[in-house]
Coordinates of C-alpha atoms in Angstrom, one line a residue:
M215 CA 281.1 288.9 185.5
D216 CA 283.1 292.1 183.1
V217 CA 280.7 293.0 180.6
G218 CA 280.0 297.0 180.1
S219 CA 276.4 299.1 179.3
A220 CA 274.8 300.9 177.4
E221 CA 274.8 304.0 179.8
N222 CA 278.1 304.7 178.6
F223 CA 278.3 306.1 175.3
T224 CA 277.7 309.4 176.3
R225 CA 280.5 311.5 174.3
M226 CA 280.0 311.5 171.1
G227 CA 283.7 312.4 168.9
T228 CA 286.4 311.6 171.8
L229 CA 289.6 310.1 170.5
G230 CA 291.7 306.9 172.8
V231 CA 294.8 305.1 171.2
E232 CA 296.3 302.1 171.7
E233 CA 299.9 300.9 169.9
E234 CA 301.6 297.8 170.4
F235 CA 305.1 298.0 170.3
Y236 CA 308.4 295.6 170.9
V237 CA 311.4 295.7 173.2
V238 CA 314.1 295.7 171.4
D239 CA 317.8 294.8 172.4
D240 CA 320.5 297.1 170.4
A241 CA 321.1 294.6 167.9
G242 CA 317.3 295.8 167.6
R243 CA 316.3 291.9 168.4
P244 CA 313.3 291.3 170.8
T245 CA 314.2 290.6 174.5
S246 CA 312.6 290.3 177.4
A247 CA 311.6 292.6 179.7
T248 CA 307.9 293.7 179.9
D249 CA 308.9 292.8 184.2
E250 CA 311.3 295.8 184.7
L251 CA 309.4 298.7 182.9
V252 CA 306.1 297.2 184.1
Y253 CA 306.3 295.6 187.3
E254 CA 310.7 296.2 189.1
S255 CA 310.4 300.0 187.3
E256 CA 308.2 304.0 187.5
P257 CA 307.1 305.2 184.6
P258 CA 308.0 308.4 184.2
G259 CA 304.3 310.7 185.0
V260 CA 302.8 310.6 180.5
L261 CA 302.9 306.7 181.3
D262 CA 302.0 306.0 184.7
G263 CA 299.1 304.2 184.5
R264 CA 299.3 303.9 180.4
L265 CA 301.9 301.6 180.0
D266 CA 301.1 297.6 180.0
H267 CA 302.3 294.2 178.2
E268 CA 301.5 291.5 175.7
L269 CA 300.9 288.6 175.8
F270 CA 305.3 288.1 175.2
K271 CA 307.3 289.6 177.5
F272 CA 308.5 291.7 174.8
I273 CA 305.5 293.3 173.7
V274 CA 304.5 296.3 175.7
E275 CA 301.0 298.9 175.4
T276 CA 300.7 302.4 175.7
Q277 CA 297.8 304.3 176.5
T278 CA 297.4 307.0 175.3
P279 CA 294.4 309.4 178.1
T280 CA 290.7 310.5 176.0
C281 CA 291.7 313.6 173.6
E282 CA 288.8 315.7 172.8
G283 CA 289.6 315.8 169.5
L284 CA 292.4 315.6 166.4
D285 CA 295.0 317.9 167.7
E286 CA 295.2 316.9 171.5
A287 CA 295.0 312.5 169.9
R288 CA 298.5 313.9 168.4
E289 CA 299.9 315.7 170.6
Q290 CA 298.9 313.0 172.9
I291 CA 300.7 310.2 170.9
V292 CA 303.9 311.9 170.1
T293 CA 304.4 312.8 173.3
V294 CA 303.7 308.6 174.8
Q295 CA 305.9 307.9 172.2
E296 CA 308.9 309.4 172.9
A297 CA 308.0 308.5 176.8
L298 CA 308.0 305.1 175.9
V299 CA 311.9 305.5 174.0
E300 CA 313.0 307.6 176.8
Y301 CA 312.3 305.2 179.3
A302 CA 313.1 301.7 177.6
A303 CA 316.6 303.9 177.6
A304 CA 317.2 304.3 180.3
H305 CA 317.0 300.6 181.4
G306 CA 319.3 299.8 178.1
Y307 CA 316.1 299.3 175.7
D308 CA 315.1 300.8 172.3
I309 CA 311.4 300.5 171.1
A310 CA 310.4 299.0 167.4
A311 CA 307.1 298.6 165.8
A312 CA 305.5 296.5 163.2
G313 CA 303.2 294.0 162.9
L314 CA 305.2 291.3 163.1
H315 CA 308.5 291.9 164.5
P316 CA 310.8 289.5 161.6
A317 CA 314.1 288.6 164.3
A318 CA 310.9 287.2 166.0
R319 CA 311.0 283.1 166.9
W320 CA 307.7 282.1 168.9
R321 CA 309.0 279.0 170.7
E322 CA 311.9 280.9 172.0
L323 CA 310.7 283.6 173.3
E324 CA 309.2 284.4 176.9
H325 CA 305.5 284.4 177.6
A326 CA 303.7 286.4 180.8
E327 CA 303.0 285.3 184.0
K328 CA 299.9 287.3 183.8
P329 CA 296.6 285.2 184.7
R330 CA 294.5 286.8 182.7
Y331 CA 297.4 285.6 180.1
R332 CA 297.9 281.8 181.6
S333 CA 294.6 281.3 181.2
Q334 CA 293.6 282.2 177.8
L335 CA 297.0 279.4 176.9
D336 CA 295.7 277.2 178.1
R337 CA 292.3 278.3 177.0
I338 CA 293.2 278.7 173.3
R339 CA 296.5 276.6 173.1
Y340 CA 299.0 276.8 169.8
P341 CA 296.9 280.1 168.2
Q342 CA 297.8 282.3 170.8
H343 CA 301.2 280.8 172.1
R344 CA 302.8 281.6 168.5
N345 CA 300.9 285.4 169.2
T346 CA 303.6 287.7 168.5
T347 CA 301.4 290.1 166.5
A348 CA 301.3 293.5 167.5
G349 CA 299.1 297.0 166.0
V350 CA 297.3 299.8 166.4
H351 CA 294.0 300.2 167.8
V352 CA 291.9 304.2 167.8
H353 CA 288.6 304.1 169.9
V354 CA 285.8 306.4 168.7
G355 CA 283.3 308.2 171.3
V356 CA 279.8 307.4 170.5
D357 CA 277.2 309.0 172.8
N358 CA 274.5 306.1 172.2
A359 CA 275.3 303.4 172.1
E360 CA 272.4 301.9 168.9
K361 CA 274.3 304.4 166.8
A362 CA 277.2 302.9 168.1
T363 CA 276.6 299.6 167.1
W364 CA 275.3 300.8 163.9
V365 CA 278.4 302.4 162.9
A366 CA 280.1 299.5 163.7
N367 CA 278.1 297.2 161.4
E368 CA 279.4 300.3 158.9
L369 CA 283.1 300.4 159.4
R370 CA 283.3 296.9 158.7
W371 CA 283.8 297.4 154.6
Y372 CA 286.8 300.0 155.3
M373 CA 288.4 298.2 158.1
P374 CA 290.6 296.1 154.4
I375 CA 291.5 299.8 153.5
M376 CA 292.8 300.9 156.7
L377 CA 294.8 297.5 156.6
A378 CA 296.0 297.9 153.2
L379 CA 297.0 301.2 153.7
S380 CA 298.9 300.0 158.0
A381 CA 300.1 296.8 155.4
N382 CA 303.8 295.8 157.6
S383 CA 304.4 292.7 158.6
P384 CA 305.7 290.4 155.9
Y385 CA 308.5 288.4 158.1
W386 CA 306.9 286.0 160.1
E387 CA 310.2 283.9 161.8
G388 CA 312.6 285.2 159.5
Y389 CA 310.6 283.7 156.5
D390 CA 309.2 286.2 153.4
T391 CA 305.3 285.2 153.3
G392 CA 304.3 286.4 150.6
L393 CA 302.6 288.7 152.5
A394 CA 302.0 292.4 152.7
S395 CA 300.3 292.1 156.3
A396 CA 301.5 288.4 158.1
R397 CA 300.2 289.9 161.6
A398 CA 296.6 289.9 160.4
K399 CA 296.6 286.9 159.5
I400 CA 299.0 285.0 162.3
F401 CA 295.9 287.1 164.9
E402 CA 292.6 285.6 162.6
G403 CA 294.4 282.0 164.3
L404 CA 292.7 283.3 167.6
P405 CA 289.2 282.9 168.2
N406 CA 287.4 286.0 167.9
T407 CA 288.6 287.7 165.3
G408 CA 288.9 289.1 162.0
M409 CA 285.1 290.4 160.4
P410 CA 282.1 290.7 162.1
T411 CA 278.8 289.3 161.6
A412 CA 276.4 292.7 161.7
F413 CA 274.5 293.2 164.6
A414 CA 270.9 294.1 164.3
G415 CA 271.2 296.7 167.4
Y416 CA 272.8 297.3 170.5
E417 CA 271.1 294.5 172.3
E418 CA 271.6 291.8 170.5
Y419 CA 275.1 293.0 170.8
A420 CA 275.3 293.2 174.2
R421 CA 273.5 290.0 174.7
F422 CA 276.3 287.7 172.1
E423 CA 278.9 289.2 174.9
R424 CA 276.7 288.3 177.4
L425 CA 276.2 285.0 176.6
M426 CA 280.3 284.5 175.3
V427 CA 281.2 285.6 179.0
E428 CA 278.9 283.3 180.4
E429 CA 279.4 280.4 178.7
G430 CA 283.0 280.4 179.4
S431 CA 283.8 281.8 175.8
I432 CA 285.7 284.3 176.2
A433 CA 287.0 285.6 180.1
D434 CA 285.9 288.9 179.7
R435 CA 284.7 291.4 176.6
G436 CA 288.4 292.4 175.9
E437 CA 288.0 289.3 173.9
L438 CA 286.3 289.8 171.8
W439 CA 289.4 290.6 169.0
Y440 CA 287.4 291.5 166.4
D441 CA 288.7 293.9 163.1
V442 CA 285.7 296.5 164.6
R443 CA 283.2 296.5 167.3
P444 CA 281.5 298.3 169.7
H445 CA 283.6 299.0 173.1
T446 CA 280.5 298.8 175.7
G447 CA 283.3 299.7 178.5
H448 CA 284.4 302.5 177.1
G449 CA 281.6 303.8 175.0
T450 CA 283.5 303.7 171.9
V451 CA 283.9 302.4 168.4
E452 CA 286.7 300.4 168.3
L453 CA 288.7 300.0 165.8
R454 CA 291.6 297.2 165.3
A455 CA 293.3 296.8 161.4
P456 CA 295.7 298.6 161.1
D457 CA 299.4 297.2 161.2
G458 CA 302.2 298.4 164.6
Q459 CA 304.3 301.7 162.4
A460 CA 307.1 303.5 164.1
D461 CA 306.3 306.6 162.5
P462 CA 303.5 308.3 164.8
E463 CA 302.5 310.0 161.6
R464 CA 301.1 307.3 160.3
V465 CA 298.5 306.3 163.0
I466 CA 297.7 309.8 163.3
A467 CA 297.0 309.9 160.0
F468 CA 295.2 306.1 161.0
V469 CA 293.6 308.3 163.5
E470 CA 292.5 311.2 161.4
Y471 CA 290.6 308.6 158.9
A472 CA 289.2 306.6 162.1
H473 CA 287.4 309.5 163.6
A474 CA 286.2 311.6 160.4
L475 CA 284.8 307.9 159.3
V476 CA 282.6 307.7 162.7
L477 CA 281.7 311.3 162.7
D478 CA 279.9 310.6 158.4
L479 CA 278.9 307.8 159.2
A480 CA 277.1 309.0 163.2
E481 CA 275.5 312.3 160.8
R482 CA 274.0 310.0 158.8
Y483 CA 272.5 307.6 161.4
E484 CA 270.7 310.8 162.5
D485 CA 269.7 311.8 159.8
D486 CA 268.1 308.5 158.5
P487 CA 264.6 308.1 159.5
D488 CA 265.4 304.0 159.2
P489 CA 268.8 303.7 159.5
W490 CA 268.5 299.9 160.5
A491 CA 266.2 298.7 157.3
A492 CA 269.1 297.8 155.4
Y493 CA 269.8 295.2 158.1
R494 CA 266.5 293.8 158.3
S495 CA 266.2 292.7 154.7
S496 CA 268.8 291.7 151.5
G497 CA 266.9 293.2 148.6
G498 CA 270.3 293.6 146.7
G499 CA 270.6 289.8 145.0
A500 CA 272.8 287.4 146.2
N501 CA 276.0 289.7 147.2
T502 CA 273.7 291.1 150.2
V503 CA 272.3 289.6 153.3
G504 CA 270.5 291.9 155.4
D505 CA 273.5 293.4 156.6
G506 CA 273.4 297.0 155.3
G507 CA 275.6 296.2 152.1
L508 CA 278.5 293.0 151.1
R509 CA 278.0 289.8 153.0
R510 CA 280.5 288.5 155.2
E511 CA 282.1 286.4 153.0
L512 CA 282.6 289.7 150.9
L513 CA 283.8 291.4 153.4
D514 CA 286.6 288.5 154.2
E515 CA 287.7 288.2 150.8
N516 CA 288.2 291.8 150.9
K517 CA 290.9 292.2 154.2
W518 CA 292.6 288.9 152.5
R519 CA 293.2 291.1 149.2
A520 CA 294.3 293.7 151.6
L521 CA 297.0 291.2 153.2
R522 CA 298.2 289.7 150.7
D523 CA 298.8 293.1 148.5
G524 CA 298.8 296.2 150.2
H525 CA 298.8 298.8 148.5
D526 CA 298.5 296.6 146.0
A527 CA 295.6 295.7 147.0
T528 CA 291.7 295.8 144.5
F529 CA 288.5 296.0 146.5
I530 CA 285.4 294.5 145.9
D531 CA 282.6 298.1 146.1
R532 CA 280.3 298.3 148.6
D533 CA 277.2 298.0 145.8
G534 CA 278.7 294.5 145.5
A535 CA 278.7 295.2 141.5
G536 CA 282.7 295.8 140.5
T537 CA 286.0 296.3 142.2
I538 CA 287.9 299.5 143.2
G539 CA 292.0 299.7 143.5
L540 CA 293.4 301.7 146.7
E541 CA 294.5 304.3 144.5
A542 CA 290.7 305.0 143.6
V543 CA 289.2 304.6 147.4
V544 CA 292.1 306.7 148.6
D545 CA 290.9 309.1 146.6
R546 CA 287.3 309.4 147.2
E547 CA 287.4 309.0 151.1
A548 CA 290.4 312.1 151.2
D549 CA 287.7 313.9 148.8
R550 CA 284.3 312.7 150.8
L551 CA 285.7 312.9 154.4
G552 CA 288.6 316.1 153.8
V553 CA 291.1 313.9 155.0
E554 CA 294.7 315.1 154.2
G555 CA 296.6 311.6 155.7
I556 CA 295.7 308.7 154.0
R557 CA 297.1 310.4 150.8
R558 CA 300.1 310.7 152.2
L559 CA 300.6 306.9 153.5
L560 CA 299.2 305.7 150.0
D561 CA 302.1 307.8 148.1
A562 CA 304.8 307.0 150.4
E563 CA 306.3 303.7 150.3
S564 CA 304.3 301.3 152.1
G565 CA 305.8 299.5 155.9
A566 CA 305.9 296.2 153.8
T567 CA 307.8 297.4 150.5
A568 CA 310.4 299.0 152.5
Q569 CA 311.2 295.9 155.1
R570 CA 311.7 293.9 151.5
R571 CA 314.2 296.7 150.2
Y572 CA 316.2 296.7 154.1
R573 CA 316.2 293.1 153.2
R574 CA 317.7 293.2 150.1
E575 CA 319.9 296.2 150.8
G576 CA 321.1 295.4 154.4
G577 CA 320.0 292.0 155.6
L578 CA 317.6 291.6 158.3
D579 CA 319.9 293.9 160.2
A580 CA 319.3 296.7 158.5
V581 CA 314.7 295.2 158.4
C582 CA 315.2 295.2 162.4
A583 CA 317.3 298.8 162.4
A584 CA 314.4 300.1 160.5
L585 CA 311.8 299.4 163.1
M586 CA 313.3 301.3 165.7
L587 CA 311.8 304.6 166.8

């Protein structure tokens, strides 16, 4: 049975980054190429064992090795992206990135034959058949399973912030959805996605994970696709909120923020004589429900605001007493954690805004060209 163990949580602050990319032709349109790139050829050294495909044959995933800190993670992110672009080019392909590819029409594109994905298509059906999404996943090592579970609980409020800053998918099958991140809404059509409820400790999470596998709801722990989760195999907390990005500097900004958040929360966990108290009773009125903060429904509302409005989003604040704009949140977080990347993300044109501008100025061809690495 493919479930993890508390014993895997042994290292604090390590980093690993998974990125999903689109394989495109010379016109920037999605094309089936993963058989050739993943199975029929040998990826170069840095990609060896770190290049896989996703559900569709035009989506690949890269993984960095485990990194000891931000400097190494930065180097690996850039190195892996450059190697992927060079490898694809050698086979006549280009690489693009976004939360959704605006020219992807899922009915016209091929699914992978991998048994795992065929099983998902049979079990999940329509929502998985149309799943052309791509994202960025950041793993941060945590050296204790209880701590990791508490940190994942606390991180839930911050996931909409990361989503709003990353929003890079306004188009679905060429149609302007009016959303900043249509990927987030499309992906929520799958089971076991979105904002998780809080868990009262590692054992509660482990029981849930084990039950889902035993009862056939999921094939393995990897199919718990929540926005944030303890990863019981890697011994990390995995943050899965951001849309895919073509610019490695944007990815690095999310990694910097995720790393700082996890380290800060881990320190707070260690300093608190009873960190689980807020998860045992609400004591906070109608906006809380013994989950250490806002109800899940209000966290879902924040996510909706993020995916709808992107950089213009406002959020229900952590105390549930009012709203706060993205700019104010970013200023607060940057000052509190000593990070600068998220300020640069906010100051720059958002991915969703840029795609719409390219569409106005040059049509779909211009959007597709802009998404290529």
